[in-house]
Amino acid sequence: MVLSKPASDSDLTMHATSASRYVRDSLPRYEMPENSIPKEAAYQVIHDELLLDFKPKLNLASFVTTLMEPECDKLIMESINKNYVDMDEYPVTTELHNRCVNMIARLFHTPLGESEDAIGVGTVGSSEAIMLAGLAFKRKWQNKRKAEGKPYDKPNIVTGANVQVCWEKFARYFEVELKEVKVTEGYYVMDPAKAVEMVDENTICVAAILGSTYNGEFEDVKLLNDLLLEKNKQTGWDTPIHVDAASGGFIAPFIYPELEWDFRLPLVKSINVSGHKYGLVYAGIGWNIWRSKDDLPEELIFHIKYLGAEQSTFTLNFSKGSSQIIAQYYQLIRLGQEGYKNIMENCHENAMVLKEGLEKTGCFEILSKDDGVPVVAFSLKNKKGGHDEFEVSEMLRRYGWIVPAYPMPADAQHVIVLRVVIRAEFSRTLAERLVHDITTVLHELEKLPPKVNGEGKEVHVNVEENWSNGVASKRKSDLETQREITTYWKNYVSAQKEIKRQKIMAS
């Protein structure tokens, strides 16, 4: 989706000086050029522009894997031209997909017989997986309500306010009311007791998060299951649970094996996980696993014959590359449980190194938990002179780091955090370097004079006034902001001159 527009006429073309031996004229930016150019020139033009992107390895905002082994890269390139939907033409790729589904299902303790196949599907990511899971819950609920002769036009789903935006998309796109459990300061995940209170006869499922995107914390799925079992018993309902394990699904089984969050709990009917996060595959692969065939309504599955043979499909999009599926299979057999365990433990240890380094500065409050996704979320204890987490985030970009700053969800949006995601490719050396650079930024902020407004008064950060529904509201025009900056520096320079004058007079 293109939402941008050119700022000026000069933005309508781009110059390719490094390819001038092939290209004499500027290339149009938003229209196809009339003539072809040599492949070397096309490569160089794009290559040079991409140099301005940040390094993926230093993008600590993202959970998505940015490094795989050369052997896997080779497999990806060898299969990049295969369309996975052509299952009859690529039967081995289909077989590898099914092996992945079964491996992941058993990792999540799906109750299967020794020779029984698991029910699941590979998706473009967890967003598609959540859409499919939500559709299955909605259809099952509707079918039951129809059979009982009850209204089925007002389905709802209960989640925490800390859910990822894909849940909001599902609710809006597929006309399901989203009932959110608000978080509170100090408790930034869904409260199971409050969630169960919100459940009614129209609730298609309760969604629990195994690894909140805000601070990496695991929600208590076991307590949710127990409370919901009791409510179902009292009401006669059979409200189920879906676990969004996008981030934590490849972590919990290896370093928290005793934690009950998966199909060991009877109300958990489906689980999604991102292969491109801690499944250690490049972006473009997710998985959704169902407890049994009964949990996936047959009418949602399409049987097509026009690709050469009859095949079944349950996806939102049709065509999809095979590369990431093959890459997932590579990681599962290459690493095995031993390899995944070692990697996840190492990520956790590096997160603790970063956490301890930040605590030693004395400037930050840690808002993430030691147990959970290896994420370190932290907030400034004292916003001296009006300087805040957003400035820390911005200043870190000068060192190449992408560390996001954002508000917590409602009703704790007055709390602003910085978050670092520790991925498999993030070494201890980088963790130590990041602490060093954050410390340097803190020293730089201390040297800056307090922010002042247009009247020369010190600015105090009031997050609640500047944030509404988790989105920054631009309270001042660019002109007002520029005037404040100009006034600030005028006052600062005048103060420095006065100090210097007084020193000369005193001497």
Short mmCIF file of C-alpha atoms in Angstrom, two decimals:
data_model
loop_
_atom_site.label_atom_id
_atom_site.label_comp_id
_atom_site.label_asym_id
_atom_site.label_seq_id
_atom_site.Cartn_x
_atom_site.Cartn_y
_atom_site.Cartn_z
CA MET A 1 0.00 0.00 0.00
CA VAL A 2 1.45 3.34 -1.07
CA LEU A 3 0.51 6.14 1.30
CA SER A 4 3.32 8.57 0.50
CA LYS A 5 3.49 11.30 -2.09
CA PRO A 6 6.38 13.27 -3.57
CA ALA A 7 7.35 16.33 -1.55
CA SER A 8 8.50 18.29 -4.59
CA ASP A 9 9.19 17.97 -8.30
CA SER A 10 12.79 17.07 -7.52
CA ASP A 11 11.55 13.91 -5.79
CA LEU A 12 10.05 12.62 -9.03
CA THR A 13 13.42 11.52 -10.42
CA MET A 14 16.54 9.94 -9.01
CA HIS A 15 20.10 10.33 -10.20
CA ALA A 16 22.33 7.32 -10.80
CA THR A 17 25.78 8.86 -10.96
CA SER A 18 27.63 5.65 -10.07
CA ALA A 19 26.00 3.99 -13.07
CA SER A 20 26.69 6.89 -15.42
CA ARG A 21 28.64 4.67 -17.81
CA TYR A 22 25.31 3.00 -18.57
CA VAL A 23 22.75 5.67 -17.71
CA ARG A 24 23.04 9.28 -18.89
CA ASP A 25 19.56 10.47 -17.89
CA SER A 26 17.87 10.45 -14.50
CA LEU A 27 15.47 7.60 -13.83
CA PRO A 28 11.80 8.38 -13.07
CA ARG A 29 10.95 7.54 -9.47
CA TYR A 30 7.22 6.74 -9.69
CA GLU A 31 6.83 5.70 -13.33
CA MET A 32 8.38 2.90 -15.33
CA PRO A 33 11.22 4.21 -17.51
CA GLU A 34 10.62 4.14 -21.23
CA ASN A 35 13.84 2.28 -22.02
CA SER A 36 15.67 -0.68 -20.59
CA ILE A 37 18.98 -0.32 -18.78
CA PRO A 38 21.76 -2.89 -18.36
CA LYS A 39 21.45 -5.36 -15.50
CA GLU A 40 24.64 -3.98 -13.93
CA ALA A 41 23.14 -0.50 -13.83
CA ALA A 42 19.83 -1.68 -12.36
CA TYR A 43 21.70 -3.58 -9.66
CA GLN A 44 24.00 -0.69 -8.81
CA VAL A 45 21.19 1.87 -8.60
CA ILE A 46 19.22 -0.27 -6.15
CA HIS A 47 22.28 -1.48 -4.25
CA ASP A 48 23.50 2.06 -3.64
CA GLU A 49 20.12 3.27 -2.40
CA LEU A 50 19.75 0.29 -0.04
CA LEU A 51 23.03 1.24 1.63
CA LEU A 52 21.04 3.94 3.40
CA ASP A 53 19.00 1.33 5.29
CA PHE A 54 20.05 0.50 8.83
CA LYS A 55 21.82 -2.79 9.49
CA PRO A 56 19.24 -5.51 10.26
CA LYS A 57 21.48 -7.00 12.96
CA LEU A 58 21.35 -3.73 14.92
CA ASN A 59 17.58 -3.37 14.54
CA LEU A 60 16.70 -4.25 18.12
CA ALA A 61 13.04 -3.33 17.59
CA SER A 62 12.40 -6.48 15.56
CA PHE A 63 11.80 -10.05 16.69
CA VAL A 64 12.45 -11.29 13.15
CA THR A 65 15.51 -13.41 12.37
CA THR A 66 18.19 -11.64 10.32
CA LEU A 67 20.92 -14.30 10.06
CA MET A 68 20.95 -17.94 8.90
CA GLU A 69 23.71 -20.33 7.97
CA PRO A 70 25.11 -20.27 4.40
CA GLU A 71 23.87 -23.81 3.77
CA CYS A 72 20.32 -22.71 4.54
CA ASP A 73 20.74 -19.58 2.42
CA LYS A 74 21.73 -21.89 -0.43
CA LEU A 75 18.61 -24.04 0.04
CA ILE A 76 16.48 -20.90 0.04
CA MET A 77 17.91 -19.73 -3.27
CA GLU A 78 17.54 -23.21 -4.78
CA SER A 79 13.81 -23.22 -3.97
CA ILE A 80 12.95 -19.54 -4.36
CA ASN A 81 11.15 -20.21 -7.67
CA LYS A 82 8.77 -22.83 -6.23
CA ASN A 83 5.17 -21.83 -5.53
CA TYR A 84 4.11 -23.83 -2.50
CA VAL A 85 0.46 -23.95 -3.54
CA ASP A 86 1.40 -26.28 -6.44
CA MET A 87 1.47 -29.27 -4.11
CA ASP A 88 1.14 -31.89 -6.81
CA GLU A 89 4.09 -30.43 -8.73
CA TYR A 90 6.25 -30.09 -5.60
CA PRO A 91 5.35 -33.14 -3.49
CA VAL A 92 8.62 -33.16 -1.54
CA THR A 93 8.15 -29.55 -0.47
CA THR A 94 4.62 -30.48 0.66
CA GLU A 95 6.04 -33.39 2.62
CA LEU A 96 8.56 -31.10 4.34
CA HIS A 97 5.70 -28.75 5.25
CA ASN A 98 3.76 -31.61 6.82
CA ARG A 99 6.82 -32.76 8.75
CA CYS A 100 7.20 -29.26 10.19
CA VAL A 101 3.54 -29.22 11.25
CA ASN A 102 3.91 -32.55 13.02
CA MET A 103 7.19 -31.63 14.72
CA ILE A 104 5.77 -28.36 16.03
CA ALA A 105 2.50 -29.98 17.08
CA ARG A 106 4.33 -32.56 19.16
CA LEU A 107 6.55 -29.85 20.61
CA PHE A 108 3.31 -28.26 21.86
CA HIS A 109 2.08 -31.58 23.33
CA THR A 110 -0.75 -32.09 20.86
CA PRO A 111 -2.66 -35.24 21.94
CA LEU A 112 -1.82 -37.44 18.95
CA GLY A 113 -1.51 -41.15 18.44
CA GLU A 114 1.87 -42.51 17.41
CA SER A 115 0.99 -42.62 13.70
CA GLU A 116 -1.63 -39.84 13.73
CA ASP A 117 -1.01 -36.70 11.68
CA ALA A 118 -1.30 -33.28 13.28
CA ILE A 119 -3.70 -30.61 12.01
CA GLY A 120 -1.90 -27.41 11.09
CA VAL A 121 -0.83 -25.07 8.33
CA GLY A 122 2.16 -22.95 7.37
CA THR A 123 1.33 -19.27 6.91
CA VAL A 124 3.06 -16.09 5.80
CA GLY A 125 3.43 -15.16 9.47
CA SER A 126 1.58 -15.17 12.76
CA SER A 127 -0.83 -12.51 11.52
CA GLU A 128 -2.27 -14.87 8.91
CA ALA A 129 -2.20 -17.71 11.44
CA ILE A 130 -4.25 -15.65 13.90
CA MET A 131 -6.77 -14.75 11.19
CA LEU A 132 -7.24 -18.45 10.39
CA ALA A 133 -7.54 -19.42 14.05
CA GLY A 134 -10.06 -16.64 14.67
CA LEU A 135 -12.13 -17.69 11.67
CA ALA A 136 -12.23 -21.27 12.95
CA PHE A 137 -13.42 -20.15 16.39
CA LYS A 138 -16.02 -17.83 14.88
CA ARG A 139 -17.43 -20.49 12.58
CA LYS A 140 -17.60 -23.13 15.33
CA TRP A 141 -19.40 -20.69 17.63
CA GLN A 142 -21.83 -19.69 14.87
CA ASN A 143 -22.61 -23.30 14.00
CA LYS A 144 -23.37 -24.13 17.62
CA ARG A 145 -25.57 -21.06 18.08
CA LYS A 146 -27.50 -21.87 14.89
CA ALA A 147 -28.08 -25.43 16.08
CA GLU A 148 -29.41 -24.09 19.38
CA GLY A 149 -31.67 -21.59 17.63
CA LYS A 150 -29.88 -18.62 19.22
CA PRO A 151 -28.64 -15.34 17.67
CA TYR A 152 -25.18 -15.60 16.12
CA ASP A 153 -24.60 -12.07 14.83
CA LYS A 154 -22.63 -10.56 17.74
CA PRO A 155 -19.47 -12.62 18.32
CA ASN A 156 -16.74 -11.24 20.55
CA ILE A 157 -13.23 -12.20 21.54
CA VAL A 158 -11.51 -11.42 24.85
CA THR A 159 -7.86 -10.35 24.86
CA GLY A 160 -5.50 -8.16 26.84
CA ALA A 161 -4.92 -4.57 25.76
CA ASN A 162 -1.31 -5.62 25.18
CA VAL A 163 -2.07 -7.75 22.11
CA GLN A 164 -0.33 -7.19 18.81
CA VAL A 165 -2.20 -5.17 16.18
CA CYS A 166 -3.04 -8.30 14.15
CA TRP A 167 -5.75 -9.10 16.71
CA GLU A 168 -7.33 -5.71 16.11
CA LYS A 169 -7.14 -6.41 12.39
CA PHE A 170 -8.90 -9.74 12.81
CA ALA A 171 -11.67 -8.17 14.86
CA ARG A 172 -12.21 -5.34 12.39
CA TYR A 173 -11.85 -7.33 9.18
CA PHE A 174 -14.07 -10.22 10.27
CA GLU A 175 -16.61 -8.26 12.32
CA VAL A 176 -15.88 -9.58 15.79
CA GLU A 177 -16.08 -7.33 18.85
CA LEU A 178 -12.71 -7.04 20.58
CA LYS A 179 -13.10 -6.94 24.38
CA GLU A 180 -9.80 -5.85 25.89
CA VAL A 181 -8.66 -6.31 29.46
CA LYS A 182 -6.89 -3.09 30.39
CA VAL A 183 -3.43 -3.30 31.91
CA THR A 184 -2.25 -1.34 34.93
CA GLU A 185 1.05 0.22 35.90
CA GLY A 186 3.29 -2.59 37.10
CA TYR A 187 1.10 -5.32 35.53
CA TYR A 188 1.40 -5.07 31.76
CA VAL A 189 -0.28 -8.29 30.62
CA MET A 190 -3.83 -9.66 30.66
CA ASP A 191 -5.22 -10.48 34.10
CA PRO A 192 -6.81 -13.96 33.72
CA ALA A 193 -9.47 -13.27 36.37
CA LYS A 194 -10.57 -10.04 34.66
CA ALA A 195 -10.55 -11.79 31.28
CA VAL A 196 -12.87 -14.55 32.49
CA GLU A 197 -15.22 -11.94 33.99
CA MET A 198 -15.60 -10.43 30.51
CA VAL A 199 -16.53 -13.75 28.89
CA ASP A 200 -20.19 -14.10 27.92
CA GLU A 201 -22.26 -16.42 25.74
CA ASN A 202 -21.09 -14.60 22.61
CA THR A 203 -17.36 -15.05 23.30
CA ILE A 204 -15.80 -17.19 20.59
CA CYS A 205 -12.51 -17.58 22.50
CA VAL A 206 -10.09 -15.97 24.92
CA ALA A 207 -6.69 -15.15 23.41
CA ALA A 208 -3.65 -15.47 25.69
CA ILE A 209 -0.21 -14.15 24.75
CA LEU A 210 2.92 -16.20 25.34
CA GLY A 211 5.36 -13.33 25.06
CA SER A 212 3.88 -9.85 25.06
CA THR A 213 5.27 -7.60 22.35
CA TYR A 214 5.52 -4.80 24.91
CA ASN A 215 7.81 -6.44 27.46
CA GLY A 216 8.19 -10.12 26.52
CA GLU A 217 6.19 -11.34 29.52
CA PHE A 218 4.29 -14.66 29.40
CA GLU A 219 0.62 -14.51 30.35
CA ASP A 220 -0.64 -17.10 32.84
CA VAL A 221 -2.39 -19.52 30.47
CA LYS A 222 -2.68 -22.21 33.16
CA LEU A 223 -4.62 -19.93 35.52
CA LEU A 224 -6.76 -18.72 32.63
CA ASN A 225 -7.57 -22.33 31.72
CA ASP A 226 -8.52 -23.23 35.31
CA LEU A 227 -10.72 -20.17 35.81
CA LEU A 228 -12.41 -20.64 32.44
CA LEU A 229 -13.07 -24.33 33.14
CA GLU A 230 -14.92 -23.31 36.28
CA LYS A 231 -16.96 -20.65 34.47
CA ASN A 232 -17.82 -23.06 31.66
CA LYS A 233 -18.99 -25.57 34.26
CA GLN A 234 -21.20 -22.97 35.95
CA THR A 235 -22.70 -21.55 32.74
CA GLY A 236 -22.81 -24.55 30.45
CA TRP A 237 -20.70 -22.72 27.89
CA ASP A 238 -17.58 -24.21 26.31
CA THR A 239 -15.51 -21.07 25.71
CA PRO A 240 -12.06 -22.13 24.40
CA ILE A 241 -8.57 -20.60 24.48
CA HIS A 242 -6.22 -19.67 21.66
CA VAL A 243 -2.56 -19.10 22.55
CA ASP A 244 -0.70 -16.49 20.54
CA ALA A 245 2.79 -17.92 20.95
CA ALA A 246 4.26 -15.90 18.08
CA SER A 247 7.33 -15.00 20.12
CA GLY A 248 7.36 -17.56 22.93
CA GLY A 249 6.38 -20.77 21.13
CA PHE A 250 9.96 -21.67 20.24
CA ILE A 251 11.29 -20.54 23.63
CA ALA A 252 9.09 -22.03 26.35
CA PRO A 253 9.43 -25.70 25.27
CA PHE A 254 13.22 -25.52 25.51
CA ILE A 255 14.01 -23.41 28.56
CA TYR A 256 10.71 -23.59 30.49
CA PRO A 257 9.63 -27.19 29.75
CA GLU A 258 7.56 -27.50 32.94
CA LEU A 259 5.47 -24.42 32.15
CA GLU A 260 1.93 -25.48 31.20
CA TRP A 261 0.64 -23.21 28.46
CA ASP A 262 0.01 -25.47 25.46
CA PHE A 263 -2.21 -28.45 24.55
CA ARG A 264 -1.59 -29.97 27.95
CA LEU A 265 -4.38 -27.59 29.02
CA PRO A 266 -7.78 -28.92 27.84
CA LEU A 267 -9.26 -25.57 26.75
CA VAL A 268 -6.34 -24.67 24.48
CA LYS A 269 -7.70 -25.48 21.02
CA SER A 270 -5.16 -23.77 18.75
CA ILE A 271 -1.71 -22.19 18.91
CA ASN A 272 0.14 -19.95 16.49
CA VAL A 273 3.90 -19.46 16.40
CA SER A 274 6.22 -17.40 14.21
CA GLY A 275 8.86 -19.46 12.48
CA HIS A 276 10.53 -16.20 11.48
CA LYS A 277 11.02 -15.12 15.08
CA TYR A 278 12.56 -17.60 17.50
CA GLY A 279 11.91 -20.36 14.97
CA LEU A 280 15.09 -18.83 13.49
CA VAL A 281 13.94 -18.39 9.88
CA TYR A 282 13.96 -15.25 7.73
CA ALA A 283 10.72 -13.23 7.53
CA GLY A 284 7.77 -14.91 5.86
CA ILE A 285 6.80 -18.03 7.82
CA GLY A 286 4.34 -18.72 10.62
CA TRP A 287 2.42 -21.78 11.81
CA ASN A 288 -0.99 -22.50 13.23
CA ILE A 289 -1.66 -25.80 14.97
CA TRP A 290 -5.07 -27.13 16.01
CA ARG A 291 -5.69 -29.55 18.84
CA SER A 292 -7.78 -31.91 16.68
CA LYS A 293 -9.76 -32.13 13.46
CA ASP A 294 -12.91 -31.20 15.36
CA ASP A 295 -11.45 -27.77 16.14
CA LEU A 296 -11.12 -26.82 12.46
CA PRO A 297 -14.54 -26.65 10.74
CA GLU A 298 -14.53 -28.61 7.50
CA GLU A 299 -16.42 -25.88 5.62
CA LEU A 300 -13.41 -23.56 5.92
CA ILE A 301 -11.21 -25.95 3.96
CA PHE A 302 -11.24 -25.60 0.17
CA HIS A 303 -10.64 -28.54 -2.14
CA ILE A 304 -9.22 -27.45 -5.49
CA LYS A 305 -8.52 -29.51 -8.63
CA TYR A 306 -7.21 -27.04 -11.21
CA LEU A 307 -3.50 -27.36 -10.35
CA GLY A 308 -3.22 -30.94 -11.59
CA ALA A 309 -4.64 -32.93 -8.67
CA GLU A 310 -7.18 -32.46 -5.90
CA GLN A 311 -5.68 -30.79 -2.87
CA SER A 312 -6.95 -29.15 0.31
CA THR A 313 -6.10 -25.60 1.35
CA PHE A 314 -6.91 -23.30 4.26
CA THR A 315 -5.07 -20.02 3.84
CA LEU A 316 -5.96 -16.37 3.30
CA ASN A 317 -3.67 -15.96 0.31
CA PHE A 318 -3.16 -18.46 -2.51
CA SER A 319 0.39 -18.36 -3.84
CA LYS A 320 3.28 -18.53 -1.41
CA GLY A 321 7.01 -19.17 -1.71
CA SER A 322 8.43 -22.50 -0.61
CA SER A 323 11.78 -21.17 0.60
CA GLN A 324 10.80 -20.33 4.17
CA ILE A 325 9.07 -23.68 4.66
CA ILE A 326 12.22 -25.47 3.55
CA ALA A 327 14.32 -23.17 5.75
CA GLN A 328 12.14 -24.04 8.75
CA TYR A 329 12.62 -27.74 8.13
CA TYR A 330 16.37 -27.17 7.85
CA GLN A 331 16.46 -25.45 11.25
CA LEU A 332 14.35 -28.13 12.93
CA ILE A 333 16.57 -31.01 11.81
CA ARG A 334 19.85 -29.08 11.87
CA LEU A 335 19.48 -27.80 15.44
CA GLY A 336 17.20 -30.35 17.02
CA GLN A 337 16.01 -29.84 20.57
CA GLU A 338 19.59 -29.58 21.81
CA GLY A 339 20.44 -26.75 19.41
CA TYR A 340 17.27 -24.76 20.08
CA LYS A 341 17.79 -25.14 23.83
CA ASN A 342 21.38 -23.88 23.60
CA ILE A 343 20.38 -20.88 21.48
CA MET A 344 17.42 -19.88 23.66
CA GLU A 345 19.51 -20.19 26.83
CA ASN A 346 22.20 -18.04 25.26
CA CYS A 347 19.62 -15.39 24.27
CA HIS A 348 18.34 -15.37 27.86
CA GLU A 349 21.87 -15.02 29.26
CA ASN A 350 22.62 -12.11 26.92
CA ALA A 351 19.37 -10.46 27.99
CA MET A 352 20.50 -10.74 31.61
CA VAL A 353 23.88 -9.19 30.70
CA LEU A 354 22.09 -6.24 29.14
CA LYS A 355 19.66 -5.94 32.05
CA GLU A 356 22.44 -5.94 34.64
CA GLY A 357 24.42 -3.37 32.65
CA LEU A 358 21.41 -1.05 32.51
CA GLU A 359 20.72 -1.49 36.23
CA LYS A 360 24.30 -0.48 37.04
CA THR A 361 23.72 2.91 35.44
CA GLY A 362 21.15 3.61 38.15
CA CYS A 363 19.06 5.48 35.59
CA PHE A 364 16.58 2.84 34.48
CA GLU A 365 13.68 0.84 35.85
CA ILE A 366 13.44 -2.62 34.26
CA LEU A 367 9.86 -3.43 33.18
CA SER A 368 10.47 -6.85 31.63
CA LYS A 369 10.61 -10.16 33.50
CA ASP A 370 13.58 -12.52 33.80
CA ASP A 371 11.34 -15.41 32.67
CA GLY A 372 9.79 -14.96 29.25
CA VAL A 373 10.91 -13.89 25.81
CA PRO A 374 14.50 -12.54 25.96
CA VAL A 375 13.42 -8.92 25.83
CA VAL A 376 14.70 -6.09 28.01
CA ALA A 377 12.15 -3.30 28.45
CA PHE A 378 13.26 -0.34 30.52
CA SER A 379 12.18 3.17 31.44
CA LEU A 380 14.02 6.26 32.68
CA LYS A 381 13.67 6.77 36.43
CA ASN A 382 14.15 10.51 36.24
CA LYS A 383 13.42 12.56 33.14
CA LYS A 384 15.76 15.42 34.03
CA GLY A 385 15.23 18.65 32.20
CA GLY A 386 12.34 17.26 30.19
CA HIS A 387 14.58 14.73 28.39
CA ASP A 388 12.82 11.39 27.85
CA GLU A 389 13.03 7.90 26.35
CA PHE A 390 12.27 9.20 22.87
CA GLU A 391 15.45 11.27 22.93
CA VAL A 392 17.46 8.26 24.11
CA SER A 393 16.04 6.25 21.20
CA GLU A 394 16.82 9.02 18.71
CA MET A 395 20.37 9.58 19.97
CA LEU A 396 21.17 5.86 19.83
CA ARG A 397 20.53 5.95 16.08
CA ARG A 398 23.76 7.91 15.72
CA TYR A 399 25.57 4.76 16.86
CA GLY A 400 23.63 2.55 14.45
CA TRP A 401 21.21 1.11 17.03
CA ILE A 402 17.45 0.91 16.49
CA VAL A 403 15.93 0.83 19.98
CA PRO A 404 12.22 1.73 19.91
CA ALA A 405 10.51 3.93 22.48
CA TYR A 406 6.75 3.61 22.91
CA PRO A 407 3.93 3.92 25.47
CA MET A 408 2.48 0.94 27.29
CA PRO A 409 -1.11 -0.01 26.36
CA ALA A 410 -4.24 1.46 27.97
CA ASP A 411 -4.56 2.16 30.94
CA ALA A 412 -0.81 2.51 31.42
CA GLN A 413 0.05 4.62 28.37
CA HIS A 414 1.65 7.22 30.61
CA VAL A 415 4.52 4.72 31.04
CA ILE A 416 7.08 5.04 28.23
CA VAL A 417 9.58 2.25 27.65
CA LEU A 418 12.61 1.45 25.55
CA ARG A 419 12.78 -2.16 24.36
CA VAL A 420 15.64 -4.33 23.19
CA VAL A 421 14.86 -7.70 21.59
CA ILE A 422 17.67 -10.21 22.07
CA ARG A 423 17.79 -12.42 18.99
CA ALA A 424 20.03 -15.39 18.30
CA GLU A 425 22.43 -13.26 16.27
CA PHE A 426 22.81 -10.68 19.06
CA SER A 427 26.09 -11.52 20.82
CA ARG A 428 27.25 -10.75 24.35
CA THR A 429 29.83 -8.39 22.88
CA LEU A 430 27.04 -6.40 21.22
CA ALA A 431 25.08 -6.39 24.49
CA GLU A 432 28.06 -4.92 26.31
CA ARG A 433 28.62 -2.40 23.52
CA LEU A 434 24.99 -1.34 23.67
CA VAL A 435 25.26 -0.69 27.41
CA HIS A 436 28.36 1.43 26.72
CA ASP A 437 26.57 3.48 24.04
CA ILE A 438 23.47 3.96 26.20
CA THR A 439 25.71 5.18 29.02
CA THR A 440 27.35 7.63 26.61
CA VAL A 441 23.92 8.93 25.57
CA LEU A 442 22.96 9.41 29.22
CA HIS A 443 26.09 11.51 29.78
CA GLU A 444 25.24 13.59 26.72
CA LEU A 445 21.71 14.19 28.00
CA GLU A 446 23.05 15.29 31.38
CA LYS A 447 25.16 17.95 29.69
CA LEU A 448 22.20 19.38 27.80
CA PRO A 449 20.40 22.29 29.44
CA PRO A 450 16.77 21.72 30.44
CA LYS A 451 14.22 22.13 27.69
CA VAL A 452 12.40 25.42 27.78
CA ASN A 453 9.22 26.62 26.14
CA GLY A 454 8.59 29.85 24.25
CA GLU A 455 8.34 31.75 27.54
CA GLY A 456 11.73 30.50 28.68
CA LYS A 457 10.21 28.16 31.27
CA GLU A 458 11.52 24.64 31.79
CA VAL A 459 9.57 21.92 29.98
CA HIS A 460 8.33 18.97 32.06
CA VAL A 461 7.43 15.74 30.29
CA ASN A 462 3.75 14.92 30.65
CA VAL A 463 3.18 11.76 28.76
CA GLU A 464 -0.54 11.50 29.51
CA GLU A 465 -1.13 14.83 27.75
CA ASN A 466 0.94 13.85 24.72
CA TRP A 467 -0.48 10.36 24.15
CA SER A 468 -3.99 9.36 23.30
CA ASN A 469 -4.93 5.73 22.63
CA GLY A 470 -1.27 4.86 22.37
CA VAL A 471 -0.64 7.24 19.48
CA ALA A 472 1.46 10.40 19.70
CA SER A 473 -0.57 13.53 19.18
CA LYS A 474 1.27 16.43 17.62
CA ARG A 475 0.37 19.25 19.97
CA LYS A 476 2.55 21.93 18.44
CA SER A 477 3.07 23.08 14.89
CA ASP A 478 6.49 22.87 13.29
CA LEU A 479 6.75 26.66 13.48
CA GLU A 480 6.03 26.67 17.23
CA THR A 481 8.58 23.95 17.79
CA GLN A 482 11.21 25.85 15.80
CA ARG A 483 10.50 29.01 17.77
CA GLU A 484 10.96 27.11 21.04
CA ILE A 485 14.27 25.68 19.86
CA THR A 486 15.48 29.11 18.76
CA THR A 487 14.44 30.67 22.07
CA TYR A 488 16.12 27.88 23.98
CA TRP A 489 19.47 28.38 22.25
CA LYS A 490 19.27 32.16 22.55
CA ASN A 491 18.74 31.82 26.29
CA TYR A 492 21.50 29.24 26.54
CA VAL A 493 24.04 31.34 24.61
CA SER A 494 23.14 34.46 26.60
CA ALA A 495 23.61 32.55 29.86
CA GLN A 496 27.02 31.29 28.75
CA LYS A 497 28.11 34.80 27.78
CA GLU A 498 26.98 36.14 31.16
CA ILE A 499 28.94 33.43 32.99
CA LYS A 500 32.05 34.25 30.94
CA ARG A 501 31.61 38.00 31.58
CA GLN A 502 31.31 37.47 35.32
CA LYS A 503 34.47 35.34 35.36
CA ILE A 504 36.41 38.11 33.58
CA MET A 505 35.17 40.72 36.00
CA ALA A 506 35.99 38.53 38.98
CA SER A 507 39.58 38.04 37.76
#
